[in-house]
Amino acid sequence: MIAHLRGAIDFIGKDYLIVDVNGVGYRVYVPASLRDTAQAGRLVDLFTHLQVREDAWVLFGFTTQAEL
């Protein structure tokens, strides 16, 4: 459903980033290697996977399609 995001990093959490895409903030769970190098305000391109569960929709992001 959501295959790709491009935007600025607004916030860096414990295991996620909030990425601002044209005024909409997406919480994207990312690998530790990506989170550790992330900087607020920096632009990021992420390939994403949306996991739909009974109790939650969770968006995962990766820098390459191979990681995805």
JSON list of C-alpha atoms in Angstrom, two decimals:
[
{"chain": "A", "resi": 1, "resn": "MET", "atom": "CA", "xyz": [0.00, 0.00, 0.00]},
{"chain": "A", "resi": 2, "resn": "ILE", "atom": "CA", "xyz": [2.72, 2.51, 1.00]},
{"chain": "A", "resi": 3, "resn": "ALA", "atom": "CA", "xyz": [5.78, 1.50, -1.00]},
{"chain": "A", "resi": 4, "resn": "HIS", "atom": "CA", "xyz": [8.08, 4.50, -0.66]},
{"chain": "A", "resi": 5, "resn": "LEU", "atom": "CA", "xyz": [8.52, 7.64, 1.45]},
{"chain": "A", "resi": 6, "resn": "ARG", "atom": "CA", "xyz": [10.69, 10.68, 0.81]},
{"chain": "A", "resi": 7, "resn": "GLY", "atom": "CA", "xyz": [10.80, 13.42, 3.41]},
{"chain": "A", "resi": 8, "resn": "ALA", "atom": "CA", "xyz": [12.58, 15.12, 6.28]},
{"chain": "A", "resi": 9, "resn": "ILE", "atom": "CA", "xyz": [13.29, 13.41, 9.59]},
{"chain": "A", "resi": 10, "resn": "ASP", "atom": "CA", "xyz": [11.30, 15.23, 12.29]},
{"chain": "A", "resi": 11, "resn": "PHE", "atom": "CA", "xyz": [12.04, 13.00, 15.27]},
{"chain": "A", "resi": 12, "resn": "ILE", "atom": "CA", "xyz": [14.28, 10.06, 16.14]},
{"chain": "A", "resi": 13, "resn": "GLY", "atom": "CA", "xyz": [12.77, 7.56, 18.58]},
{"chain": "A", "resi": 14, "resn": "LYS", "atom": "CA", "xyz": [14.11, 4.42, 20.21]},
{"chain": "A", "resi": 15, "resn": "ASP", "atom": "CA", "xyz": [13.37, 2.22, 17.20]},
{"chain": "A", "resi": 16, "resn": "TYR", "atom": "CA", "xyz": [11.58, 4.53, 14.78]},
{"chain": "A", "resi": 17, "resn": "LEU", "atom": "CA", "xyz": [11.74, 7.81, 12.86]},
{"chain": "A", "resi": 18, "resn": "ILE", "atom": "CA", "xyz": [8.98, 10.29, 12.25]},
{"chain": "A", "resi": 19, "resn": "VAL", "atom": "CA", "xyz": [9.30, 11.36, 8.63]},
{"chain": "A", "resi": 20, "resn": "ASP", "atom": "CA", "xyz": [7.51, 14.50, 7.45]},
{"chain": "A", "resi": 21, "resn": "VAL", "atom": "CA", "xyz": [6.17, 14.05, 3.92]},
{"chain": "A", "resi": 22, "resn": "ASN", "atom": "CA", "xyz": [4.48, 17.27, 2.77]},
{"chain": "A", "resi": 23, "resn": "GLY", "atom": "CA", "xyz": [3.17, 18.05, 6.25]},
{"chain": "A", "resi": 24, "resn": "VAL", "atom": "CA", "xyz": [2.12, 14.50, 7.20]},
{"chain": "A", "resi": 25, "resn": "GLY", "atom": "CA", "xyz": [4.27, 12.74, 9.81]},
{"chain": "A", "resi": 26, "resn": "TYR", "atom": "CA", "xyz": [4.75, 9.00, 9.32]},
{"chain": "A", "resi": 27, "resn": "ARG", "atom": "CA", "xyz": [6.09, 6.83, 12.16]},
{"chain": "A", "resi": 28, "resn": "VAL", "atom": "CA", "xyz": [8.44, 4.41, 10.44]},
{"chain": "A", "resi": 29, "resn": "TYR", "atom": "CA", "xyz": [10.17, 1.60, 12.32]},
{"chain": "A", "resi": 30, "resn": "VAL", "atom": "CA", "xyz": [13.73, 1.27, 11.04]},
{"chain": "A", "resi": 31, "resn": "PRO", "atom": "CA", "xyz": [16.80, -0.92, 11.64]},
{"chain": "A", "resi": 32, "resn": "ALA", "atom": "CA", "xyz": [19.19, 0.26, 14.36]},
{"chain": "A", "resi": 33, "resn": "SER", "atom": "CA", "xyz": [21.89, 0.92, 11.74]},
{"chain": "A", "resi": 34, "resn": "LEU", "atom": "CA", "xyz": [19.65, 3.48, 10.03]},
{"chain": "A", "resi": 35, "resn": "ARG", "atom": "CA", "xyz": [18.41, 5.03, 13.27]},
{"chain": "A", "resi": 36, "resn": "ASP", "atom": "CA", "xyz": [21.97, 5.44, 14.57]},
{"chain": "A", "resi": 37, "resn": "THR", "atom": "CA", "xyz": [23.01, 7.47, 11.50]},
{"chain": "A", "resi": 38, "resn": "ALA", "atom": "CA", "xyz": [19.79, 9.50, 11.22]},
{"chain": "A", "resi": 39, "resn": "GLN", "atom": "CA", "xyz": [19.84, 13.25, 11.82]},
{"chain": "A", "resi": 40, "resn": "ALA", "atom": "CA", "xyz": [16.80, 15.44, 12.46]},
{"chain": "A", "resi": 41, "resn": "GLY", "atom": "CA", "xyz": [16.06, 17.70, 9.49]},
{"chain": "A", "resi": 42, "resn": "ARG", "atom": "CA", "xyz": [17.90, 15.46, 7.04]},
{"chain": "A", "resi": 43, "resn": "LEU", "atom": "CA", "xyz": [16.06, 14.19, 3.96]},
{"chain": "A", "resi": 44, "resn": "VAL", "atom": "CA", "xyz": [15.56, 10.45, 3.75]},
{"chain": "A", "resi": 45, "resn": "ASP", "atom": "CA", "xyz": [14.32, 8.02, 1.08]},
{"chain": "A", "resi": 46, "resn": "LEU", "atom": "CA", "xyz": [12.79, 4.83, 2.44]},
{"chain": "A", "resi": 47, "resn": "PHE", "atom": "CA", "xyz": [11.36, 1.71, 0.86]},
{"chain": "A", "resi": 48, "resn": "THR", "atom": "CA", "xyz": [8.51, 0.64, 3.09]},
{"chain": "A", "resi": 49, "resn": "HIS", "atom": "CA", "xyz": [6.44, -2.34, 4.14]},
{"chain": "A", "resi": 50, "resn": "LEU", "atom": "CA", "xyz": [3.06, -1.83, 5.79]},
{"chain": "A", "resi": 51, "resn": "GLN", "atom": "CA", "xyz": [2.17, -4.66, 8.16]},
{"chain": "A", "resi": 52, "resn": "VAL", "atom": "CA", "xyz": [-1.57, -4.79, 8.83]},
{"chain": "A", "resi": 53, "resn": "ARG", "atom": "CA", "xyz": [-2.51, -6.70, 11.97]},
{"chain": "A", "resi": 54, "resn": "GLU", "atom": "CA", "xyz": [-5.74, -7.06, 13.87]},
{"chain": "A", "resi": 55, "resn": "ASP", "atom": "CA", "xyz": [-4.57, -4.59, 16.52]},
{"chain": "A", "resi": 56, "resn": "ALA", "atom": "CA", "xyz": [-2.24, -2.25, 14.58]},
{"chain": "A", "resi": 57, "resn": "TRP", "atom": "CA", "xyz": [-0.91, -1.01, 11.27]},
{"chain": "A", "resi": 58, "resn": "VAL", "atom": "CA", "xyz": [2.90, -0.83, 11.43]},
{"chain": "A", "resi": 59, "resn": "LEU", "atom": "CA", "xyz": [5.12, 0.81, 8.82]},
{"chain": "A", "resi": 60, "resn": "PHE", "atom": "CA", "xyz": [8.70, -0.45, 8.42]},
{"chain": "A", "resi": 61, "resn": "GLY", "atom": "CA", "xyz": [11.33, 1.45, 6.42]},
{"chain": "A", "resi": 62, "resn": "PHE", "atom": "CA", "xyz": [14.61, 0.48, 4.77]},
{"chain": "A", "resi": 63, "resn": "THR", "atom": "CA", "xyz": [17.17, 2.37, 2.70]},
{"chain": "A", "resi": 64, "resn": "THR", "atom": "CA", "xyz": [17.38, -0.24, -0.09]},
{"chain": "A", "resi": 65, "resn": "GLN", "atom": "CA", "xyz": [15.04, -2.71, -1.71]},
{"chain": "A", "resi": 66, "resn": "ALA", "atom": "CA", "xyz": [17.45, -5.50, -0.82]},
{"chain": "A", "resi": 67, "resn": "GLU", "atom": "CA", "xyz": [17.01, -4.70, 2.90]},
{"chain": "A", "resi": 68, "resn": "LEU", "atom": "CA", "xyz": [13.25, -4.61, 2.43]}
]
